[in-house]
CSV table of C-alpha atoms in Angstrom, one decimal:
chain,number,residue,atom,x,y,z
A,220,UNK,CA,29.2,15.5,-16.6
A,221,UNK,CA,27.6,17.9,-13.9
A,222,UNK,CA,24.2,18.8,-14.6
A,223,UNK,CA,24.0,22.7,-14.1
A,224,UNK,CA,23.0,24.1,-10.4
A,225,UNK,CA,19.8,25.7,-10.0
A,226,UNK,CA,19.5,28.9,-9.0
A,227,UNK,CA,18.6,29.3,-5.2
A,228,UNK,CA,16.1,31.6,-3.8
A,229,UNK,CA,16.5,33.4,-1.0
A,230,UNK,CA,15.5,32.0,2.6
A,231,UNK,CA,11.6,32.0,3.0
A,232,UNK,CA,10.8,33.1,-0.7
A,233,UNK,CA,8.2,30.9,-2.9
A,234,UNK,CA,8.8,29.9,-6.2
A,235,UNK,CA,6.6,31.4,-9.1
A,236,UNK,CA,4.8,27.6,-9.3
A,237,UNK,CA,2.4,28.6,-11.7
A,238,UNK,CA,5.3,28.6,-14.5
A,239,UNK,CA,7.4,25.9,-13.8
A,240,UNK,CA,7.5,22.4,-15.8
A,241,UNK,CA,8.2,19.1,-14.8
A,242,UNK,CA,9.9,18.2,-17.6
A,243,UNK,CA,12.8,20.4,-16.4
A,244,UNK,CA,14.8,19.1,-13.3
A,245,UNK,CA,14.6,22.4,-11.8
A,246,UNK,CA,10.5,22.5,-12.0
A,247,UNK,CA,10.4,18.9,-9.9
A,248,UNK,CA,12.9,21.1,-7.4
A,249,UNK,CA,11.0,23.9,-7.0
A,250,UNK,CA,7.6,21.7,-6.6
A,251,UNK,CA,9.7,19.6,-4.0
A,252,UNK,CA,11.5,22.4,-1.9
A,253,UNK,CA,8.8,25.2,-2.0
A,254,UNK,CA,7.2,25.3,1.5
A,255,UNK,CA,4.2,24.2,2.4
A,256,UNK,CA,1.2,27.6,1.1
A,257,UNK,CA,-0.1,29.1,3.2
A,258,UNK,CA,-4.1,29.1,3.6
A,259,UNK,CA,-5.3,32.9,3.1
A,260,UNK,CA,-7.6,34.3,6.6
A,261,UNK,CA,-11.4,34.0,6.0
A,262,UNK,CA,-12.2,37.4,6.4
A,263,UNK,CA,-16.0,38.7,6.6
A,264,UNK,CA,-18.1,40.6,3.8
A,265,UNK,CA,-17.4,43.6,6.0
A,266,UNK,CA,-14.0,42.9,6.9
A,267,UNK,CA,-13.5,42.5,2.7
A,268,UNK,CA,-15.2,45.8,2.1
A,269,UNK,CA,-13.1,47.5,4.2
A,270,UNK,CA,-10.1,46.6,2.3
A,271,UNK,CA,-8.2,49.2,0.2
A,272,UNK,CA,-8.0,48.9,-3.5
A,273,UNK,CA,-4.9,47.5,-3.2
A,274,UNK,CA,-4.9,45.3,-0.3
A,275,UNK,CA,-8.4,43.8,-1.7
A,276,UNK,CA,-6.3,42.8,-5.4
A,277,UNK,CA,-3.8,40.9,-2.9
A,278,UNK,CA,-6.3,39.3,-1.0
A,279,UNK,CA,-8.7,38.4,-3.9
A,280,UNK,CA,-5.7,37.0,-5.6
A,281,UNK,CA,-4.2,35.2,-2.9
A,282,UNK,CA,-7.3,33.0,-2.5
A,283,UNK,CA,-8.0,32.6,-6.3
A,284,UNK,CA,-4.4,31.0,-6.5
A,285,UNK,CA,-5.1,28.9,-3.1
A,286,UNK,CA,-8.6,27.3,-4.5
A,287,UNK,CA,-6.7,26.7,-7.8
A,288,UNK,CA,-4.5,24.5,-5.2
A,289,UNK,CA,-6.0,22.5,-2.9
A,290,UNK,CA,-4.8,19.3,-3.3
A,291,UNK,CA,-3.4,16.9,-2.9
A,292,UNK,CA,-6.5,15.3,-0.7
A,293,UNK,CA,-5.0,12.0,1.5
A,294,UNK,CA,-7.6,10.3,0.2
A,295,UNK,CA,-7.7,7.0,1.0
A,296,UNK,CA,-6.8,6.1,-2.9
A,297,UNK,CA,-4.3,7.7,-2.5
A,298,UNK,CA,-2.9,6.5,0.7
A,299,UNK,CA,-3.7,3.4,-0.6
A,300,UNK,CA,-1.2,3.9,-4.0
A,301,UNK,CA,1.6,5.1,-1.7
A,302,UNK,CA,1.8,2.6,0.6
A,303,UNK,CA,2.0,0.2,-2.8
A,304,UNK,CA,4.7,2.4,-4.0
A,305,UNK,CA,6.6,2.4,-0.5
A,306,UNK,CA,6.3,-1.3,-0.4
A,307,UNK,CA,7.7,-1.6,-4.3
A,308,UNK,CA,10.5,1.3,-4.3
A,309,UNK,CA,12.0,-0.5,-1.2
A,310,UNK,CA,12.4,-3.5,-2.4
A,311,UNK,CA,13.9,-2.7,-5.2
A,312,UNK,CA,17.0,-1.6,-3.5
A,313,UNK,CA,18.8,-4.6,-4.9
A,314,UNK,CA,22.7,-4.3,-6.0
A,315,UNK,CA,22.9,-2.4,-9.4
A,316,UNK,CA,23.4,-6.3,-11.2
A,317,UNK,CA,19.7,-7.1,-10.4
A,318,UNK,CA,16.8,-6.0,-13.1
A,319,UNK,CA,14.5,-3.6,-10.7
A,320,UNK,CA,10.7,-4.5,-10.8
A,321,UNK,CA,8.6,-1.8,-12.9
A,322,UNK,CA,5.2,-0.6,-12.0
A,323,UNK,CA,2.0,0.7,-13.7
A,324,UNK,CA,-0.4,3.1,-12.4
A,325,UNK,CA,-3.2,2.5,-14.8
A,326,UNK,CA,-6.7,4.2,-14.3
A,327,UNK,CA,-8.9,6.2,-16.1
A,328,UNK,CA,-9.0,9.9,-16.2
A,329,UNK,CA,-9.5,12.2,-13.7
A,330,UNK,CA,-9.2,9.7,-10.6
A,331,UNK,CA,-5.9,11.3,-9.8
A,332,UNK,CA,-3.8,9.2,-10.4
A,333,UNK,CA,-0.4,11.9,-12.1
A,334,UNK,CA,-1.5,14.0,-8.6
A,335,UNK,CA,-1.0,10.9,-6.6
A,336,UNK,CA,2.3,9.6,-8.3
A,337,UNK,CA,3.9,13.3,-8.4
A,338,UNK,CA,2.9,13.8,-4.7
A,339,UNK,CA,4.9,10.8,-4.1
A,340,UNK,CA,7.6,11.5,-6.2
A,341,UNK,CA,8.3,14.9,-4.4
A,342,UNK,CA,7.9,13.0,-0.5
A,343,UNK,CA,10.3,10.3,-2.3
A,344,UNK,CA,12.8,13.6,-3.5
A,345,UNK,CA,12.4,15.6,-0.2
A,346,UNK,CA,13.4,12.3,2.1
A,347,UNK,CA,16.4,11.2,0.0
A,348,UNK,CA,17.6,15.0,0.1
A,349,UNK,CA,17.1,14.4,3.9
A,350,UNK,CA,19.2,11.1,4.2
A,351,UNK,CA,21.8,12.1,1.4
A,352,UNK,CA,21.8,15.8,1.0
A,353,UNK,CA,21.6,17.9,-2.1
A,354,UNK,CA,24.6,16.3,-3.6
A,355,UNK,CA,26.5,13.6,-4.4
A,356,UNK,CA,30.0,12.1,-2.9
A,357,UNK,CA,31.5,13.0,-6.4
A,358,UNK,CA,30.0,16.6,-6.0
A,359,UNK,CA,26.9,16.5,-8.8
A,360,UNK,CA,23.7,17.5,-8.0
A,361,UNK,CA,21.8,14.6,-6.9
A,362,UNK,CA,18.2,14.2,-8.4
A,363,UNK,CA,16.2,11.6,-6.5
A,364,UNK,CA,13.3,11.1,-9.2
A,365,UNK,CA,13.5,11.8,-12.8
A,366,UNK,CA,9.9,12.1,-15.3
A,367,UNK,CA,9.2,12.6,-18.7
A,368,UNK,CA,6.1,13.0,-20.4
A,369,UNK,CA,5.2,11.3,-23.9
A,370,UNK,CA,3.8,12.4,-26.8
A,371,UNK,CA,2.1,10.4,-29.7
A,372,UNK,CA,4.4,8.8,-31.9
A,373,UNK,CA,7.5,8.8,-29.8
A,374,UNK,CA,10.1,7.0,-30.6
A,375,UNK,CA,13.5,6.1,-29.2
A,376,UNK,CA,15.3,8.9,-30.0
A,377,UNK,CA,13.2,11.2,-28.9
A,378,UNK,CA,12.4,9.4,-25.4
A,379,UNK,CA,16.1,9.7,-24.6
A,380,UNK,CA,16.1,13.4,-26.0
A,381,UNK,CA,13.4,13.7,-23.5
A,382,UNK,CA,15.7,12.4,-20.8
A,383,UNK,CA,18.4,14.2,-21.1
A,384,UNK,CA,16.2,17.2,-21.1
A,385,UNK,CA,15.0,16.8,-17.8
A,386,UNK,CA,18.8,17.0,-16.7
A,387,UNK,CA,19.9,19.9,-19.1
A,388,UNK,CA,22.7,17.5,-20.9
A,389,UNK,CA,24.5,19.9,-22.8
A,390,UNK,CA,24.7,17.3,-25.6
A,391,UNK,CA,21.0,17.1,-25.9
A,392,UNK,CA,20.7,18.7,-29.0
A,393,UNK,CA,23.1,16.5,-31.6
A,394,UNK,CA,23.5,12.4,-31.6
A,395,UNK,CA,22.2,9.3,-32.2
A,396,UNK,CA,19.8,7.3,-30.1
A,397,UNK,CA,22.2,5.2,-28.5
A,398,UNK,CA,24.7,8.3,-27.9
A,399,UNK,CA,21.5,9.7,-26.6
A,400,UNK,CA,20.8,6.4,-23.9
A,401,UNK,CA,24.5,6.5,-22.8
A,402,UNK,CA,24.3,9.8,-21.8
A,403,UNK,CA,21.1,9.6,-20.0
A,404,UNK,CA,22.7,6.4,-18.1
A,405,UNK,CA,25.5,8.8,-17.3
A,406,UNK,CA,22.8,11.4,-15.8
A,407,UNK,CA,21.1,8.5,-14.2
A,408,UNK,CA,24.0,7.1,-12.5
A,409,UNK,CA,26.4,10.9,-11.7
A,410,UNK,CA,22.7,12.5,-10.3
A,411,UNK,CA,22.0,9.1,-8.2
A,412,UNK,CA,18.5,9.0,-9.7
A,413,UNK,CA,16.0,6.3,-8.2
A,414,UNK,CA,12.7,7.0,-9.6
A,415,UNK,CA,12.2,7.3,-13.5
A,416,UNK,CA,8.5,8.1,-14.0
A,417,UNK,CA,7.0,8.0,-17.1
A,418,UNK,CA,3.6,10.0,-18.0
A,419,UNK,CA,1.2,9.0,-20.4
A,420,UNK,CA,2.5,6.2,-21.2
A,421,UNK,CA,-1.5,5.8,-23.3
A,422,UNK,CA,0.0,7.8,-25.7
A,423,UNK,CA,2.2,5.0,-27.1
A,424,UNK,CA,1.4,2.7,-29.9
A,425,UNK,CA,2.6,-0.3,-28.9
A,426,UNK,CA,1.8,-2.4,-32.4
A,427,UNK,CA,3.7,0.4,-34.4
A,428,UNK,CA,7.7,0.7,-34.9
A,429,UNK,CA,8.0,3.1,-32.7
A,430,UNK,CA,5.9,1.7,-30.6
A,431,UNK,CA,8.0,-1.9,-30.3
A,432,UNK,CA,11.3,0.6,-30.1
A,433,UNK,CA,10.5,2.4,-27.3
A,434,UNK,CA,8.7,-0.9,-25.7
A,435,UNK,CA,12.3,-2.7,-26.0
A,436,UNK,CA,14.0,0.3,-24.7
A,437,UNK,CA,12.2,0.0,-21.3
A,438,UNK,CA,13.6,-3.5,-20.7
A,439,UNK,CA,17.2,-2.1,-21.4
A,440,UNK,CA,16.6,0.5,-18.9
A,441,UNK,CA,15.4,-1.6,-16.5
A,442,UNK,CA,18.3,-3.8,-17.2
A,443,UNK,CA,20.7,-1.1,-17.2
A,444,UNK,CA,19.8,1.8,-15.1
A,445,UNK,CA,19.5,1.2,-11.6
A,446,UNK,CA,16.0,3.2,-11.4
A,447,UNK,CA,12.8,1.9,-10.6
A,448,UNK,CA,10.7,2.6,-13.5
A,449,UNK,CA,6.9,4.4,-12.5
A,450,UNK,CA,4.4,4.2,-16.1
A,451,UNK,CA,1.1,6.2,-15.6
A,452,UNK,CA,-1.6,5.7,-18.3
A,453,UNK,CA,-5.1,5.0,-19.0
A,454,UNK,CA,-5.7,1.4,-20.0
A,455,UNK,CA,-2.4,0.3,-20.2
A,456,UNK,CA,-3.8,-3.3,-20.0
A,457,UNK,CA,-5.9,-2.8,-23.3
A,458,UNK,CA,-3.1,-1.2,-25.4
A,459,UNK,CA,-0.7,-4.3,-24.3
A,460,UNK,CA,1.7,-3.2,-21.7
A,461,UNK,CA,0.9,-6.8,-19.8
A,462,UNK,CA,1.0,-8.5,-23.1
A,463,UNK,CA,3.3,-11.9,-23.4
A,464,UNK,CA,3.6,-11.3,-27.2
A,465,UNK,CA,1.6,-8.9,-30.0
A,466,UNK,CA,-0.8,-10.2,-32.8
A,467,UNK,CA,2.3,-12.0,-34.6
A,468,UNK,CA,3.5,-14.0,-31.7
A,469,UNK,CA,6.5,-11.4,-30.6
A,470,UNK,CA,7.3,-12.4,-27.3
A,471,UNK,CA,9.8,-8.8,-26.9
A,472,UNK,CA,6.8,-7.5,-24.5
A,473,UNK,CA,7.0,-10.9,-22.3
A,474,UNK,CA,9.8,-9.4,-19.7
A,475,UNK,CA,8.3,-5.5,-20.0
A,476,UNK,CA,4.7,-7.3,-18.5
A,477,UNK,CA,6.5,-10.1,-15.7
A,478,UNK,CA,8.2,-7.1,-14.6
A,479,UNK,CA,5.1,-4.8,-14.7
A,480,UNK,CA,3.4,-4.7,-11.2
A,481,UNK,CA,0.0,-2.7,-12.1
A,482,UNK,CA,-1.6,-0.1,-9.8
A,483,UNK,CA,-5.1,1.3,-9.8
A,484,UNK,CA,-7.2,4.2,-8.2
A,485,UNK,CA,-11.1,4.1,-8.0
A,486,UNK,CA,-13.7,6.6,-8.2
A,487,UNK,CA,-15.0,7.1,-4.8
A,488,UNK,CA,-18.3,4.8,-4.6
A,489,UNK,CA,-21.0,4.9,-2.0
A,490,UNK,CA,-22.8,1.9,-2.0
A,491,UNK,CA,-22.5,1.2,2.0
A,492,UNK,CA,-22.3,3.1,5.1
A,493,UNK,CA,-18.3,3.0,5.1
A,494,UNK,CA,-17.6,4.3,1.3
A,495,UNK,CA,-20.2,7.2,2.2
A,496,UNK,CA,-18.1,7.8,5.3
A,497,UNK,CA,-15.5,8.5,3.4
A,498,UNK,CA,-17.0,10.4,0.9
A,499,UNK,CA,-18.4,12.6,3.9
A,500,UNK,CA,-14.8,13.4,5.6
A,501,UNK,CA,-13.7,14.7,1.9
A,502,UNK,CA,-16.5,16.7,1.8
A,503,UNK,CA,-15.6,17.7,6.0
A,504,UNK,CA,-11.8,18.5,4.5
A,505,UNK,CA,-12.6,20.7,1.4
A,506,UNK,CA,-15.1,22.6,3.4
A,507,UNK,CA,-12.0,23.9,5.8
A,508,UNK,CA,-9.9,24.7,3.1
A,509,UNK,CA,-12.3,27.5,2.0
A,510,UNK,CA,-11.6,30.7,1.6
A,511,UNK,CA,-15.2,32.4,1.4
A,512,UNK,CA,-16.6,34.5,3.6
A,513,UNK,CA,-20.1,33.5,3.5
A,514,UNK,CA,-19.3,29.4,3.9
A,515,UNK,CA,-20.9,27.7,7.2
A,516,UNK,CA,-20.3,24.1,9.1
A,517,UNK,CA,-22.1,21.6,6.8
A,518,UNK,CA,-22.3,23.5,3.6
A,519,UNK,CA,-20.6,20.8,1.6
A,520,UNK,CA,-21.1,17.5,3.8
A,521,UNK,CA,-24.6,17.9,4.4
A,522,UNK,CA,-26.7,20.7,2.1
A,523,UNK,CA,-24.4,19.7,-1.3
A,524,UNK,CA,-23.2,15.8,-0.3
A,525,UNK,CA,-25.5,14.5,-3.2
A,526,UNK,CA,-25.0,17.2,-5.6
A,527,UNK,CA,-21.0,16.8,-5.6
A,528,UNK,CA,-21.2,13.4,-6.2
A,529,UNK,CA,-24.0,13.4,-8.9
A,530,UNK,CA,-21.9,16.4,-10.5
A,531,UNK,CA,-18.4,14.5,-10.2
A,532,UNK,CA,-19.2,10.9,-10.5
A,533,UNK,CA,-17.1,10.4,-7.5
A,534,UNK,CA,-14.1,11.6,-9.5
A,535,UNK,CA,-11.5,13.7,-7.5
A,536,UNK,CA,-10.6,15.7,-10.7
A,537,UNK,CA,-13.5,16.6,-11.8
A,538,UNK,CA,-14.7,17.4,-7.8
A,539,UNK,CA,-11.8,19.3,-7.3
A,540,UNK,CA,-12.5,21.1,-10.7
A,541,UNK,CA,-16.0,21.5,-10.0
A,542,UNK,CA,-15.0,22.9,-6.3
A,543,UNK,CA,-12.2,25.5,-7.5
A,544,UNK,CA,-14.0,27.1,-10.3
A,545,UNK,CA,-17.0,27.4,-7.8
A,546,UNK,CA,-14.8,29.2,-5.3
A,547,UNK,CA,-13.6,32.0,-8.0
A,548,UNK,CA,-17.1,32.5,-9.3
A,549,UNK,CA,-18.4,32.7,-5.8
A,550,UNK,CA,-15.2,35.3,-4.6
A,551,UNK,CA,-15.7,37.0,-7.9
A,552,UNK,CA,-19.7,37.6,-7.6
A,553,UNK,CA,-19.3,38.1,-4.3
A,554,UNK,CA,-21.6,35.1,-3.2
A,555,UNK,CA,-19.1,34.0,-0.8
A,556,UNK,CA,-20.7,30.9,-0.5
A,557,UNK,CA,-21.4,27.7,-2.9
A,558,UNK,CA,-24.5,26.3,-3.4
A,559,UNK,CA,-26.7,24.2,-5.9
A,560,UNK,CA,-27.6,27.5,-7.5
A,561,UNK,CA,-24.2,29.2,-8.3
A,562,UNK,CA,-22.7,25.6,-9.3
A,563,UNK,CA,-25.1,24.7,-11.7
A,564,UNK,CA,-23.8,27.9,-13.7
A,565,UNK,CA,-20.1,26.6,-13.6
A,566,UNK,CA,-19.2,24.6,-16.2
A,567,UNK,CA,-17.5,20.6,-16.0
A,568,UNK,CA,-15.6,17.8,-18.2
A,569,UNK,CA,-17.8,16.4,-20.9
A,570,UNK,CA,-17.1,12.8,-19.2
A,571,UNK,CA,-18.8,14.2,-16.2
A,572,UNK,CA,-21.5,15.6,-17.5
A,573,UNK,CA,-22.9,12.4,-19.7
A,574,UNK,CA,-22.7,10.4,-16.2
A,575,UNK,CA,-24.5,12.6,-14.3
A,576,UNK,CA,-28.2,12.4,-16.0
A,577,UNK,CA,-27.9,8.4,-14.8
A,578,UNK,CA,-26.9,9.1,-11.5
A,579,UNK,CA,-29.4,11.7,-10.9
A,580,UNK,CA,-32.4,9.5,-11.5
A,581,UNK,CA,-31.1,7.0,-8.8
A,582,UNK,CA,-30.7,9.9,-6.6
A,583,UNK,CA,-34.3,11.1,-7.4
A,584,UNK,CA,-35.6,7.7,-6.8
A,585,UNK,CA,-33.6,7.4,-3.7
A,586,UNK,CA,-31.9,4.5,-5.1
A,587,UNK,CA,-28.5,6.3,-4.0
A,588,UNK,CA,-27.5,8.4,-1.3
A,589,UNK,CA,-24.2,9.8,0.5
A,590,UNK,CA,-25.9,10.5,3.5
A,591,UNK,CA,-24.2,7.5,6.2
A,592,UNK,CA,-27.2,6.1,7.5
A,593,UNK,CA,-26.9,6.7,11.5
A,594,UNK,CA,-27.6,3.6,13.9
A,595,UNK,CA,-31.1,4.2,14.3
A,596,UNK,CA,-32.1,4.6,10.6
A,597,UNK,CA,-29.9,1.4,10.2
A,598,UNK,CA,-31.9,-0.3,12.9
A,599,UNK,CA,-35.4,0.5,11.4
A,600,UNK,CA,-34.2,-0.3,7.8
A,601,UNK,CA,-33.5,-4.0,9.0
A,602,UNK,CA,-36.9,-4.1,10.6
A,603,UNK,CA,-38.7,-2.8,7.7
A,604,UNK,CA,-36.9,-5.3,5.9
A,605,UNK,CA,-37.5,-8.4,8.4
């Protein structure tokens, strides 16, 4: 079986990313090869309003798709996941007769956790293309990482469907389950695959049939396909992934959690000087992306440092949300700039929103602050204090 090619694009050209899927082998290519965007020129108001009609369309839509994309952020949670996922994808370079160790990104949403494990997934794709090239010594395409996504009330069946939909199997349509699994271990093993990620894993129900089925089915892949299985999901832990046996003494989820290493990503906190160092660089880094022609040194990291983080919580998602819908109000108004004023009117996630009244009173009672204290405020606090 050779998976069919993918089309290739001419020398230079980028991919239409805005419609691709990754549950299609040739969306994770054309994530993976696409070169790197390039950030549209800050041009001034004058320098916009001399635009043509036509050359102002391009530029206002080349910047509204470049703040729709700003990330990934090397934040250090996420530098912090990869170098986990480095450390566990190399060792599990064992000979095809040994099980490979799984592992679990589990956080709560919006923390960025999919962004992180994708942005890993395509570094992991891009070097393997490097070392191996694009195909393998029996002449198939080689596909580094495989992912599927789940939906509620998957079973087996369907997760294999799923599988060999991601490779474009032409006998994804008609067979059984097991038919199904043999012919996604024949993808797996003709395609050279090395990462099998697996989205919302949340969405399972592990106490259910289908639940159990596709539970049990993980251990025969890690038994049988020489991948290293990557679950993300939100409380993976609380819905029984790590589990040693469910509420009637089944021991089946015993190997699935010994093989389980879990992974985490925090919100960004600020409860000491380093944390709100960190917080400040992000707020230094977003600022140069920018496209907006009325933005100035310090406009994020110093005038709306507290704002951000009362708005977001310290979530990436929801700051990077809160930061790209800014930037097309602000382009569209013709602000050109954000502040407190212009970001109140943008809207934000619900989850957001209920934290923020708390944070803000700590703010207003100067209980919290993102500002780094400098050495001399530092050295007056601990006189005060003494």
């Amino acid at each position: 079986m050779t998976p069919p090619r993918t089309t290739e694009l001419p020398e230079g050209a980028r991919p239409k990313l805005d419609n691709l899927t990754l549950s299609r082998k040739e969306g994770l290519h054309a994530l993976a090869e696409a070169p790197r965007r390039l950030q549209p020129e800050t041009l001034t108001l004058k320098q916009i309003a001399a635009l043509g009609e036509v050359a102002r369309l391009e530029y206002e839509h080349g910047r509204s798709v470049w703040h729709a994309n700003l990330g990934p952020l090397r934040t250090p949670q996420l530098e912090a996941l990869h170098e986990d996922l480095w450390d566990i994808v190399a060792s599990n370079q064992q000979d095809g007769d040994k099980a490979k160790g799984a592992v679990a990104v589990d956080a709560f949403p919006g923390l960025g956790k999919t962004t992180a494990v994708l942005d890993f997934a395509l570094k992991y794709h891009q070097r393997e293309i490097a070392r191996a090239g694009s195909f393998t010594d029996s002449g198939h395409e080689r596909w580094p990482v495989c992912r599927v996504g789940l939906t509620s009330n998957i079973g087996m069946k369907d997760f294999n469907r799923a599988l060999l939909e991601f490779y474009a199997h032409p006998g994804r349509k008609t067979g059984t389950a097991t038919l199904f699994a043999q012919r996604a271990l024949d993808c797996v093993l003709e395609c050279e695959t090395k990462l099998l990620i697996i989205d919302d894993l949340h969405f399972l129900k592990w106490q259910d049939k289908n639940g159990k089925e596709v539970s049990n089915h993980f251990k025969y892949i890690a038994n049988e396909f020489p991948v290293t299985l990557i679950f993300i999901g939100v409380e993976l832990g609380n819905r029984g992934l790590y589990s040693e046996s469910d509420s009637r003494g089944d021991i089946t989820l015993a190997q699935t959690a010994r093989r389980t290493t879990p992974l985490t990503m925090d919100a960004y906190a600020v409860g000491n000087n380093k944390q709100r160092h960190q917080w400040r660089k992000l707020m230094l880094g977003l600022e140069q992306r920018l496209v907006l022609a009325r933005k100035y040194p310090g406009m994020l990291a110093d005038d709306l440092s507290d704002y951000l983080y009362i708005r977001t919580t310290g979530h990436i998602g929801s700051l990077m949300t809160l930061i790209n819908r800014g930037c097309q109000r602000a382009a569209r108004t013709g602000t050109e700039l954000l502040d407190q004023e212009l970001l109140n009117q943008v809207k934000l996630d619900a989850g957001a929103e209920r934290a923020r009244k708390a944070l803000e009173k700590k703010f207003a009672r100067k209980r919290m602050t993102t500002k780094p204290l400098s050495r001399v405020a530092r050295t007056v606090s601990a006189k005060t204090v003494a």
